[in-house]
Coordinates of C-alpha atoms and ligand atoms in Angstrom, one line a residue:
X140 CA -9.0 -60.5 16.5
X141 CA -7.3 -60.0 19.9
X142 CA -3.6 -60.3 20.6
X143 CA -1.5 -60.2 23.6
X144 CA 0.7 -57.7 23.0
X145 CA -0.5 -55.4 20.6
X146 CA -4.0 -53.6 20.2
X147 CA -5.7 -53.0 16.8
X148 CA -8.8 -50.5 15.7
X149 CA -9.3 -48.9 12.2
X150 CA -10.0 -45.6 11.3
X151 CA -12.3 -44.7 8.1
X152 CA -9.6 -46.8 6.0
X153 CA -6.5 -47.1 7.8
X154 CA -5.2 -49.9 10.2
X155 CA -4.1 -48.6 13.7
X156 CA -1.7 -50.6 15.5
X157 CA -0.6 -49.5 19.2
X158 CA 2.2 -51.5 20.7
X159 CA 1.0 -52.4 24.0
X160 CA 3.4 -54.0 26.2
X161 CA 4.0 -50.7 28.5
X162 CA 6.0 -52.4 31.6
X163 CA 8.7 -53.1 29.0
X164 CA 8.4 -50.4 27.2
X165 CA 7.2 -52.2 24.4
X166 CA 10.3 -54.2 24.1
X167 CA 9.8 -56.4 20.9
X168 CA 9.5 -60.1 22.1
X169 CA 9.6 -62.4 19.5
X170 CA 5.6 -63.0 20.1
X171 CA 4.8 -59.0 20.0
X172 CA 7.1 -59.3 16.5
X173 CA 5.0 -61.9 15.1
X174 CA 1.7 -60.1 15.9
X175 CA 2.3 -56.9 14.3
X176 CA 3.2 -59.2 11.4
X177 CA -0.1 -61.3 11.4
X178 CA -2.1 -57.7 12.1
X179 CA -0.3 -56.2 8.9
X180 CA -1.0 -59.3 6.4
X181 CA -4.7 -59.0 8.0
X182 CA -4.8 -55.3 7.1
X183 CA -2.9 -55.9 3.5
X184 CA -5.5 -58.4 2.3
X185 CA -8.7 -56.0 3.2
X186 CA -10.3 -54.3 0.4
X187 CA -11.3 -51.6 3.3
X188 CA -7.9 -50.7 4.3
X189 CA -5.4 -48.3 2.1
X190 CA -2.9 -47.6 4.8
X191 CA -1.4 -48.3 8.3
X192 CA 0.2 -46.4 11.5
X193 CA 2.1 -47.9 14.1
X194 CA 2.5 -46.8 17.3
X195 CA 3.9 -47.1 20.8
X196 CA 3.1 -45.4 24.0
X197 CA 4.1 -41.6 24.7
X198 CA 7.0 -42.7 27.0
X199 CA 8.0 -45.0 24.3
X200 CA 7.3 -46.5 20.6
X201 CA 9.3 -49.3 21.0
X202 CA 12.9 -49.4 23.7
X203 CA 14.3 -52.1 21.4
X204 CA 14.6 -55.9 21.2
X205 CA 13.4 -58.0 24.3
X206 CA 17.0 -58.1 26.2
X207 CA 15.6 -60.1 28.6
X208 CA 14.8 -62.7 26.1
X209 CA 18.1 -62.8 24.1
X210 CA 20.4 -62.4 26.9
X211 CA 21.2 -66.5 26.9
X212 CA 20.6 -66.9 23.3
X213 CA 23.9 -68.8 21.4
X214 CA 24.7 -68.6 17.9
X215 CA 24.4 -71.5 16.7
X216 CA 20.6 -71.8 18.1
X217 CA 19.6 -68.7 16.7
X218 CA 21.3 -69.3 12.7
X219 CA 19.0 -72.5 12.9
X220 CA 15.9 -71.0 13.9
X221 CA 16.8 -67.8 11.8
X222 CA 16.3 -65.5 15.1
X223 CA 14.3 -62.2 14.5
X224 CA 14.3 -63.5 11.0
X225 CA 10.7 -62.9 10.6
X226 CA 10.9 -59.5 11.4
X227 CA 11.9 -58.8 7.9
X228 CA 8.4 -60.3 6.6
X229 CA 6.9 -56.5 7.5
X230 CA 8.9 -55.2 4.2
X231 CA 7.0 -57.4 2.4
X232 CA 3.5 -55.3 3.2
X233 CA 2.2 -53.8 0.3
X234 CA -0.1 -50.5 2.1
X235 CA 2.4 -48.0 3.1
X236 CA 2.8 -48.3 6.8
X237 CA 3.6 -44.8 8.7
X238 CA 5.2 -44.8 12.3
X239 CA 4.4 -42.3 15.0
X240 CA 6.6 -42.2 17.0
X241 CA 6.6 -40.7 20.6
X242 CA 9.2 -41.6 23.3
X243 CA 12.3 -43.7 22.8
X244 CA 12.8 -45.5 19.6
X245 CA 15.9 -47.4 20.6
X246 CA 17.5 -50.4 18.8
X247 CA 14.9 -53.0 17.6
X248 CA 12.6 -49.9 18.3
X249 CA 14.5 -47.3 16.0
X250 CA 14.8 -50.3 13.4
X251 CA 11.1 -51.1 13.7
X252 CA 10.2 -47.5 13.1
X253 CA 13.1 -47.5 9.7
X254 CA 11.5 -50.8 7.9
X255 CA 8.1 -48.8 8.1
X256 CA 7.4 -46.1 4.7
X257 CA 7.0 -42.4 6.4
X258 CA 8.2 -41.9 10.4
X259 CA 6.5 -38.9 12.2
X260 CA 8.1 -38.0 15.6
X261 CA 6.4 -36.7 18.7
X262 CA 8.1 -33.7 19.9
X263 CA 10.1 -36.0 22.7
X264 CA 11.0 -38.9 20.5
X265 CA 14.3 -39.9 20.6
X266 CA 15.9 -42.3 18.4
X267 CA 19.0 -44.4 19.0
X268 CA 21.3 -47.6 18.4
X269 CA 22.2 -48.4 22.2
X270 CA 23.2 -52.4 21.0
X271 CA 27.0 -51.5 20.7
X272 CA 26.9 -51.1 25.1
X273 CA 25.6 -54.7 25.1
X274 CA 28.5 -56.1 23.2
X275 CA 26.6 -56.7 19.9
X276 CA 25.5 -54.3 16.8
X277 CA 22.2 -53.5 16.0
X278 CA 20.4 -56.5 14.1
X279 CA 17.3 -55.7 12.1
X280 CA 18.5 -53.1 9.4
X281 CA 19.9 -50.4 11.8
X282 CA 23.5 -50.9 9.9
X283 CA 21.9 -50.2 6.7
X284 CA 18.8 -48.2 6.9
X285 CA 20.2 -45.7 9.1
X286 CA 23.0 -44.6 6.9
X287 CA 20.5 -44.3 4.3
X288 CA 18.4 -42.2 6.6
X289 CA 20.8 -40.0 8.2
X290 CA 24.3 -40.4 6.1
X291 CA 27.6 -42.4 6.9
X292 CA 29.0 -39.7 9.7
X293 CA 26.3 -39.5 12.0
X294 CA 25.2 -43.4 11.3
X295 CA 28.9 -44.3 12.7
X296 CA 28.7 -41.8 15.4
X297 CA 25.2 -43.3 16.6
X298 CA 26.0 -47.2 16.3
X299 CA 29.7 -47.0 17.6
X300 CA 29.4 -45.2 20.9
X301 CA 25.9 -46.2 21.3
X302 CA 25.3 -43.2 23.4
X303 CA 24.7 -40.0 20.2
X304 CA 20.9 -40.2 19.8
X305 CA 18.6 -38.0 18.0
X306 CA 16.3 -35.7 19.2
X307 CA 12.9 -35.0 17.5
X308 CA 14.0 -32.1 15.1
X309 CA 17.8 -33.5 14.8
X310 CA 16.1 -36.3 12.9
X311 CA 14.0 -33.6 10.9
X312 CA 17.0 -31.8 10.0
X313 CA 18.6 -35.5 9.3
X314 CA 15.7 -36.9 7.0
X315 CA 15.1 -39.9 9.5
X316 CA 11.4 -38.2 9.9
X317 CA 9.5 -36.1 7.8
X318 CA 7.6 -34.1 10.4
X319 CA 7.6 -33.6 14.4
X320 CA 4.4 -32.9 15.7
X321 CA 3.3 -32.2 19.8
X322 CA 3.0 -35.3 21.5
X323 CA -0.7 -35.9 21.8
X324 CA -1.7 -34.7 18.1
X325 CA 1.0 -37.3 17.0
X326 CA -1.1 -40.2 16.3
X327 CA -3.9 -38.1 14.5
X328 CA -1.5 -36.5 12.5
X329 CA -0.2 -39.7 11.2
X330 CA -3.6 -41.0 10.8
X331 CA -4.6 -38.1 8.9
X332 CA -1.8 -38.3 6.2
X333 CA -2.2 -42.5 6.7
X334 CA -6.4 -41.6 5.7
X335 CA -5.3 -39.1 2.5
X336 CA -3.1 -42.2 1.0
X337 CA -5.8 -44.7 1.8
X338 CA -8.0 -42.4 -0.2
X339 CA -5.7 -42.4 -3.6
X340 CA -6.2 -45.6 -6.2
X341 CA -4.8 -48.4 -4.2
X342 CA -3.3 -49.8 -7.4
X343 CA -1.0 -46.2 -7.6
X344 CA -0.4 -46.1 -4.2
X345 CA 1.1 -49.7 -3.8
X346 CA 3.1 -49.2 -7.3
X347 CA 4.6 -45.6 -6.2
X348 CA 5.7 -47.7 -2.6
X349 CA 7.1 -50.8 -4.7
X350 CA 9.2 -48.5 -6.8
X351 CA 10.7 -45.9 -3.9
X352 CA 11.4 -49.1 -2.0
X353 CA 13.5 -50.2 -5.8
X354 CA 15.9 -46.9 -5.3
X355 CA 17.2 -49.0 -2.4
X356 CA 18.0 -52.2 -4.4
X357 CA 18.7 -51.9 -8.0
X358 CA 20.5 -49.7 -10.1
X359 CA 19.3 -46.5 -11.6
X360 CA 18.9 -47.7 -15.0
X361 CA 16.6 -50.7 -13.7
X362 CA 14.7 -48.4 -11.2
X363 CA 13.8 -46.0 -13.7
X364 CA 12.7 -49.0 -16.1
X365 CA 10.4 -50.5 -13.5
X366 CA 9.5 -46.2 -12.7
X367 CA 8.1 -46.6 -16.5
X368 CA 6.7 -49.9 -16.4
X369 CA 4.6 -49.3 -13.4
X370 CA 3.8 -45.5 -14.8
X371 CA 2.2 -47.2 -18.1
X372 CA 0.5 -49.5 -16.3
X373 CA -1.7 -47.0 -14.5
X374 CA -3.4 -45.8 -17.8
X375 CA -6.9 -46.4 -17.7
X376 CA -7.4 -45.8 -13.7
X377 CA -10.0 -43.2 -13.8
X378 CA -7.7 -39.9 -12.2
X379 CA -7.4 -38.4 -15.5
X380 CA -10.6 -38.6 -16.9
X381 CA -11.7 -37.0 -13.3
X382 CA -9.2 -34.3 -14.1
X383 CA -10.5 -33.6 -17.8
X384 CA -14.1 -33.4 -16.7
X385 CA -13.4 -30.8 -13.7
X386 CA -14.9 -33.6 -10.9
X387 CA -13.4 -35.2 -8.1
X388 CA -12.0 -38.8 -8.6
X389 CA -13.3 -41.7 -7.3
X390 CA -11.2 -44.8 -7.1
X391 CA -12.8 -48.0 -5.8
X392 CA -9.4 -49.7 -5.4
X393 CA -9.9 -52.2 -7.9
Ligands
HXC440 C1 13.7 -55.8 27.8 C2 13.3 -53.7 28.7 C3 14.0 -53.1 27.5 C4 14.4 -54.0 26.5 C5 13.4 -51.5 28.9 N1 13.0 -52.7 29.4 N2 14.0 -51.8 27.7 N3 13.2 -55.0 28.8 N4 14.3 -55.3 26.7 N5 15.0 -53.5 25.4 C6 12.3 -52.9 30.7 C7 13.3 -52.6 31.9 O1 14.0 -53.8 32.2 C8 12.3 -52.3 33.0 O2 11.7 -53.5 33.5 C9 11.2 -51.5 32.3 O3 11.3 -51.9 30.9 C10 11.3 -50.0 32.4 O4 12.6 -49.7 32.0 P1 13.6 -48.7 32.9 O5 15.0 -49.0 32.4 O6 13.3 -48.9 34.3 O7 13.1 -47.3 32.4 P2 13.9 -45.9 32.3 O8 14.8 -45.8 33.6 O9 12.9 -44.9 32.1 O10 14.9 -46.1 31.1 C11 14.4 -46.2 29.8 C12 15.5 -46.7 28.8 C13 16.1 -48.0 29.3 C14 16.6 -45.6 28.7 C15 14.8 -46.9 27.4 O11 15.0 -48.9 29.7 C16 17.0 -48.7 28.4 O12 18.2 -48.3 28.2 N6 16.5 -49.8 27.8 C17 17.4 -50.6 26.9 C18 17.5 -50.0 25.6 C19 18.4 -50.8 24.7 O13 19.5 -51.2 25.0 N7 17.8 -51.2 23.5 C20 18.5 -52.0 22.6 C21 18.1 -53.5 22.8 S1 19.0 -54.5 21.8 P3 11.6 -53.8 35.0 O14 11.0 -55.3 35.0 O15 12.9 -53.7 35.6 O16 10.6 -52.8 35.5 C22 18.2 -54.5 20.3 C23 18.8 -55.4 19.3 C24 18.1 -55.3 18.0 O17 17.3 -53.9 20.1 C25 18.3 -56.4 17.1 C26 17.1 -56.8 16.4 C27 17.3 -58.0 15.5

């Protein structure tokens, strides 16, 4: 399928979305939004897919929200139509998704890159919540991801003066990524680690994601329980037996 404002290609067994709306740079229109959706639920039901990368450009993966298109919006128009409401349907993506990326990551970019499993910076990413300047606060999960990311302090600092980004290895040091790689091996890097999940039983892999993403929501007690439930579950998947008879496993991701 072709979109306007993405582009799409696999690798072996991983989706590879590149945001492609470079005069802008890649500012997420409510279209764009909607694509990378469709393109995720089209990756999430084939049997030939195990994971997904997005990406941007190198100058940037995504420079936030499309201002140009909210600048006249009202509130009351956009509680009716739930506005950027459908950004949320992303979470809902069972593969693990990993971002690469390069360039700025700013607002709706920066929250974009946060609703996806594993982020991977290029060595001149830089990651921000400008929306405070424009007289609003950051909309998409920047108030609540990021201080689960990087920690109260530095969450407050960022959103509240707008201007405190991070740099590639201040969001190492933070957590927000979990490795910084030279610009043009970025999106092979993420593709290779995107290809060794795909690889895994798909059942395990989609269970393990489902209960990381349950740390964020429930209790302890409850996230442990669904730890176990999903653990038990997994007897019977041939790993172990691979293990036992010294050979390789082979899961066909049924
Ligand atoms: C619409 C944008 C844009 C954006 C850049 N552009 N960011 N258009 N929405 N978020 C457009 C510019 O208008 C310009 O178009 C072109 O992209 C190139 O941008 P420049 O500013 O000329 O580039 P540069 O000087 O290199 O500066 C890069 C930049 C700057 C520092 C990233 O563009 C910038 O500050 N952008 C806005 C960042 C921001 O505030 N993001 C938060 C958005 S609010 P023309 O036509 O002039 O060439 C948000 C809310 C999230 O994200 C809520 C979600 C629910």
């Amino acid at each position: 399928k072709s979109y306007t404002h993405i582009l799409t290609e696999t690798k072996g067994k991983v989706g590879l979305i590149t945001l492609n709306r470079p005069k802008a740079l890649n500012a997420l229109c409510s279209d764009l939004f909607t694509e990378v959706n469709e393109a995720l639920k089209s990756y999430d039901n084939n049997d030939n897919i195990g994971a997904v990368v997005i990406t941007g450009s190198k100058k940037a993966f995504a420079a936030g929200a499309d201002i140009k298109e909210m600048k006249d919006n009202t509130f009351v128009d956009t509680y009716k139509t739930n506005f950027l409401g459908h950004w949320a349907e992303m979470t809902e993506i069972k593969k693990p998704i990993i971002a690469a990326v390069n360039g700025y990551a700013l607002g709706g970019g920066c929250e974009l890159a946060m609703m996806c499993d594993i982020i991977y910076a290029g060595e001149k990413a830089v990651f921000g919540q400008p929306e405070i300047k424009l007289g609003v606060i950051p909309g998409a999960g920047g108030s609540q991801r990021l201080v689960k990311a990087v920690g109260k302090s530095k969450a407050m600092e960022m959103i509240l003066t707008g201007n405190v980004n991070l740099n590639a290895s201040e969001a190492l040091n933070l957590g927000l990524v979990s490795k910084v790689v030279p610009i043009d091996d970025l999106v092979d890097e993420a593709v290779k680690t995107a290809g060794v999940i795909a690889n895994m039983s798909q059942p395990s892999v989609q269970m393990a994601k489902e209960a990381i993403n349950k740390s964020f929501e429930v209790p302890l007690s409850a996230g442990l329980r669904w730890e176990r439930i999903f653990f038990q579950s997994l007897f019977g998947t041939e790993g172990m037996n691979a293990f036992a008879e010294k050979r390789a496993a082979t899961f066909t991701n049924k």
